[in-house]
mmCIF file of C-alpha atoms in Angstrom:
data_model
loop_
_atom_site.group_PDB
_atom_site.id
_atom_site.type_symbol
_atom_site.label_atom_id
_atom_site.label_comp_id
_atom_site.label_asym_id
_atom_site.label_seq_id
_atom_site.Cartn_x
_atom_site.Cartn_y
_atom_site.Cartn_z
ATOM 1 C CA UNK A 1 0.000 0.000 0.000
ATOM 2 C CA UNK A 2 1.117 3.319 -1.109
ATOM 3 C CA UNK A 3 1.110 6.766 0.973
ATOM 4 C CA UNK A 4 -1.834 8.162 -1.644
ATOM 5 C CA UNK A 5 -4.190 5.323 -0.800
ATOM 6 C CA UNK A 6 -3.458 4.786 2.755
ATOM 7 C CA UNK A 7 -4.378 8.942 3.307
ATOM 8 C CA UNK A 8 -7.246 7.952 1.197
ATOM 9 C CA UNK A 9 -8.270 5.038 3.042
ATOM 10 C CA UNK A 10 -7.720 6.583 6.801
ATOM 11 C CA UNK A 11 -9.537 9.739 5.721
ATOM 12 C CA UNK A 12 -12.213 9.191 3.282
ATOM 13 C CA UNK A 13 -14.793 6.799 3.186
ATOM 14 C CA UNK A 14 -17.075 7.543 0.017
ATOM 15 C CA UNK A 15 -13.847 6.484 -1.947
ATOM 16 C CA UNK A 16 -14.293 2.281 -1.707
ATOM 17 C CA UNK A 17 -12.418 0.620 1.428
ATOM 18 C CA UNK A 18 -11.569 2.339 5.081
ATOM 19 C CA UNK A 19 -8.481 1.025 7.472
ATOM 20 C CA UNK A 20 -11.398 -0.201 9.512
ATOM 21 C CA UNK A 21 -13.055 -1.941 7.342
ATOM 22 C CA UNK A 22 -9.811 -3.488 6.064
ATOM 23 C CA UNK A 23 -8.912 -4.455 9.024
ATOM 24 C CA UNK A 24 -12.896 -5.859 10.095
ATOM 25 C CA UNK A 25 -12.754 -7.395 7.106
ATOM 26 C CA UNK A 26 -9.349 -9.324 7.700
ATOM 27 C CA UNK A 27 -10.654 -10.464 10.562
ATOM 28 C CA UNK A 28 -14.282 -11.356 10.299
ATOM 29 C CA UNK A 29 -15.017 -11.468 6.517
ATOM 30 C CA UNK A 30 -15.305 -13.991 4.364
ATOM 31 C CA UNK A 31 -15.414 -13.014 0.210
ATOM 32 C CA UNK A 32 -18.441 -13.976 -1.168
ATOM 33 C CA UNK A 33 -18.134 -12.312 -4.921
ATOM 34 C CA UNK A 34 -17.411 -9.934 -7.336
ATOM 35 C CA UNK A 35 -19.914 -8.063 -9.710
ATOM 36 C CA UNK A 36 -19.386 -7.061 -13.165
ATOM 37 C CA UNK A 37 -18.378 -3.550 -11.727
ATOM 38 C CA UNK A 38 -15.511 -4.489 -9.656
ATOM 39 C CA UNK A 39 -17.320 -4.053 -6.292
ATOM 40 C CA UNK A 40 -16.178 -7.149 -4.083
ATOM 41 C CA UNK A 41 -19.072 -8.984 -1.210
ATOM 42 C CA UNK A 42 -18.627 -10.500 1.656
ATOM 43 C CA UNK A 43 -20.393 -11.937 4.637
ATOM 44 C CA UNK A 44 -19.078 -13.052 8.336
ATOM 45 C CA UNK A 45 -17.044 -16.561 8.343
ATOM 46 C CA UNK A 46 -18.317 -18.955 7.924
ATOM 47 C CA UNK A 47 -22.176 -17.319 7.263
ATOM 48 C CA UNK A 48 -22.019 -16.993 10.690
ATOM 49 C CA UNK A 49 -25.517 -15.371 12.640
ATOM 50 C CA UNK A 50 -24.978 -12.193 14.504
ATOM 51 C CA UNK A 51 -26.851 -12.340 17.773
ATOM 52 C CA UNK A 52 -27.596 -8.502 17.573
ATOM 53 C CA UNK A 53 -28.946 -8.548 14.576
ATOM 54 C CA UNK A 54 -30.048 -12.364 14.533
ATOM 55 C CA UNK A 55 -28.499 -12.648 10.716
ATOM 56 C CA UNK A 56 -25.603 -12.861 8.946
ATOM 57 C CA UNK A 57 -23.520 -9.193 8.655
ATOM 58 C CA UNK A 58 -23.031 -8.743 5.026
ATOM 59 C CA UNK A 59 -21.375 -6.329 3.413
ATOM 60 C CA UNK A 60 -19.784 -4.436 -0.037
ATOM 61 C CA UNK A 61 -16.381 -2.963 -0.390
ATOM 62 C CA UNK A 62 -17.547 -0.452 -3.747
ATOM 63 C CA UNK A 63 -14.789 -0.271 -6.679
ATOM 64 C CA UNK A 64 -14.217 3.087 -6.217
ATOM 65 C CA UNK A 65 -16.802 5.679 -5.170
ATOM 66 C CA UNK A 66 -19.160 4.297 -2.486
ATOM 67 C CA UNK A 67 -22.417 4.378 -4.592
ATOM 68 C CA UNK A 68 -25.654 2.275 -3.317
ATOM 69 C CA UNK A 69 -26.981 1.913 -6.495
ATOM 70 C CA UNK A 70 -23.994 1.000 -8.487
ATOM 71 C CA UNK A 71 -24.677 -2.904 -7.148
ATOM 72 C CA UNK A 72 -27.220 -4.926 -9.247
ATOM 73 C CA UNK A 73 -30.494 -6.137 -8.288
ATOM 74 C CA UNK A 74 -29.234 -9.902 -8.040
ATOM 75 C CA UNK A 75 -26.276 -8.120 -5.616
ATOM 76 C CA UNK A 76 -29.230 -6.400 -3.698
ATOM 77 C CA UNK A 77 -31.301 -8.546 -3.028
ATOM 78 C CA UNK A 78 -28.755 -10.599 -1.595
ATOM 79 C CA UNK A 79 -27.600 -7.735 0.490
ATOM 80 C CA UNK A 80 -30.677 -7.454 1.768
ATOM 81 C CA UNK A 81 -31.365 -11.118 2.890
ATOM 82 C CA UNK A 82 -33.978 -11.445 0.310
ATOM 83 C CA UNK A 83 -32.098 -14.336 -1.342
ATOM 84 C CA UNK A 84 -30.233 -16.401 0.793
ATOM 85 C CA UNK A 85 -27.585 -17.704 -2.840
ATOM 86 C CA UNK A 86 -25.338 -14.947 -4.231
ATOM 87 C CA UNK A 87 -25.224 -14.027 -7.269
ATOM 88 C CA UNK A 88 -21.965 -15.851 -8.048
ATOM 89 C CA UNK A 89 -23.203 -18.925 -6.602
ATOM 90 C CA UNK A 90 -26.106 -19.428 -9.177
ATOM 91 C CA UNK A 91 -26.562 -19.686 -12.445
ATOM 92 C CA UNK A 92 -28.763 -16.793 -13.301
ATOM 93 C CA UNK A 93 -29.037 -15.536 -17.158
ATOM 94 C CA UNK A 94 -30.650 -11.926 -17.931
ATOM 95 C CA UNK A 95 -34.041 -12.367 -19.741
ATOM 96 C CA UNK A 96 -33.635 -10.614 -22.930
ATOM 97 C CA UNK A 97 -35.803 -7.601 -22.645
ATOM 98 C CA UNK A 98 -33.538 -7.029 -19.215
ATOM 99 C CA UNK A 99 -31.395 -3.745 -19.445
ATOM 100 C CA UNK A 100 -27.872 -3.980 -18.428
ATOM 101 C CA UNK A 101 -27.688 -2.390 -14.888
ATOM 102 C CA UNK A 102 -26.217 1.157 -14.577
ATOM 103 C CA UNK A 103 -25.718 3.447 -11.341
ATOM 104 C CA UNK A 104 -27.808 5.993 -10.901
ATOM 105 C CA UNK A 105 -26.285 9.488 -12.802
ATOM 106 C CA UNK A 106 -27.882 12.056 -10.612
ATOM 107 C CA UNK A 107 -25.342 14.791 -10.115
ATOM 108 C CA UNK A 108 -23.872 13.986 -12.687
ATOM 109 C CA UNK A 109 -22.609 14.685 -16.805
ATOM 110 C CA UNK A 110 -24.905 11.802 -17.699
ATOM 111 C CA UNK A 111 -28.490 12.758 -15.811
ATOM 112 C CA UNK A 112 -31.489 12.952 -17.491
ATOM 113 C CA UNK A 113 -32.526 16.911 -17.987
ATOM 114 C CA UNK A 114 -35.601 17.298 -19.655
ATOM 115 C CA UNK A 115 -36.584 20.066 -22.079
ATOM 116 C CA UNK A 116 -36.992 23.482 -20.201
ATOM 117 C CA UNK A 117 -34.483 22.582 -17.369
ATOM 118 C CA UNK A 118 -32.631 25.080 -16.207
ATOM 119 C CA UNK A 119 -29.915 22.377 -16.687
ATOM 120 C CA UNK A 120 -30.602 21.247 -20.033
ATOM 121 C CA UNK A 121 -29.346 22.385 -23.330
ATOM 122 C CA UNK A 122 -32.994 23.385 -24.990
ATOM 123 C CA UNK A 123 -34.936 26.691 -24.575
ATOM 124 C CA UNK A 124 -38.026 26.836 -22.276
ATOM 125 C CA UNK A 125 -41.263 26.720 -24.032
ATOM 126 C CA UNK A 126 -43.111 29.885 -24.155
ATOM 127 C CA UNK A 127 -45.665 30.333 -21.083
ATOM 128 C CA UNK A 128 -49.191 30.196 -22.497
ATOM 129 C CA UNK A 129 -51.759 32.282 -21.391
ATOM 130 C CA UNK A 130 -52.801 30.002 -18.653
ATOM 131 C CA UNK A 131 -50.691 31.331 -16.457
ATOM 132 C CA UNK A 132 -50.449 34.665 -14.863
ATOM 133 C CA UNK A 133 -47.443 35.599 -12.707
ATOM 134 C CA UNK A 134 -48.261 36.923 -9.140
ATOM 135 C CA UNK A 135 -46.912 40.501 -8.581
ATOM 136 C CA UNK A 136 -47.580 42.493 -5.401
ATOM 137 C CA UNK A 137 -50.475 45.116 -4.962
#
């Protein structure tokens, strides 16, 4: 480890891994997968049951900026105990009308601004004479 990413890692934690989760997941973790996005899984040894929480801790080290919805729905739902098989476990095939997943671009280059945003590119459409503006009396 280099000096960059151990600043990075004692003093960020939006930017993928911490020294404390390094170090919790060294000693507790066990890797589960990786998605197609480089964002690694894991879960305590061994699966086992925390008895604070009365499940399994599971948890994602993100590839990069810590993002919630950069992991895919198969990746969710096992996060979320709703499937109890990861992803790289099973044999799972997209259905062909399925999109490939993408993070959500809010905030970003790629977001969606629709015409007459004070973001977007295009003009705002004349106002039609539905609507007069309120001005003091």
């Amino acid at each position: 480890m280099n000096l960059s990413t151990f600043v990075t890692e004692l003093f960020t934690w939006w930017n993928g891994n911490t020294i404390g989760t390094r170090v919790h997941t060294w000693r507790y973790g066990e890797f589960v997968g990786e998605d197609q996005f480089g964002n690694k899984y894991y879960r305590t040894k061994g699966g086992a049951i925390d008895p604070a929480l009365g499940f399994e801790r599971r948890w994602v080290i993100f590839n990069g900026y810590a993002e919630a919805t950069a992991i895919p729905p198969g990746w969710h739902a096992w996060m979320h105990q709703r499937s109890d098989v990861p992803p790289s476990r099973e044999s799972y095939k997209a259905h062909e009308w399925e999109k490939p997943h993408r993070a959500n671009p809010t905030g970003t280059t790629e977001a969606y601004r629709p015409a007459g945003s004070t973001l977007g590119f295009g003009h705002r459409p004349a106002v039609t004479g539905d609507y007069r503006a309120w001005t003091p009396e």
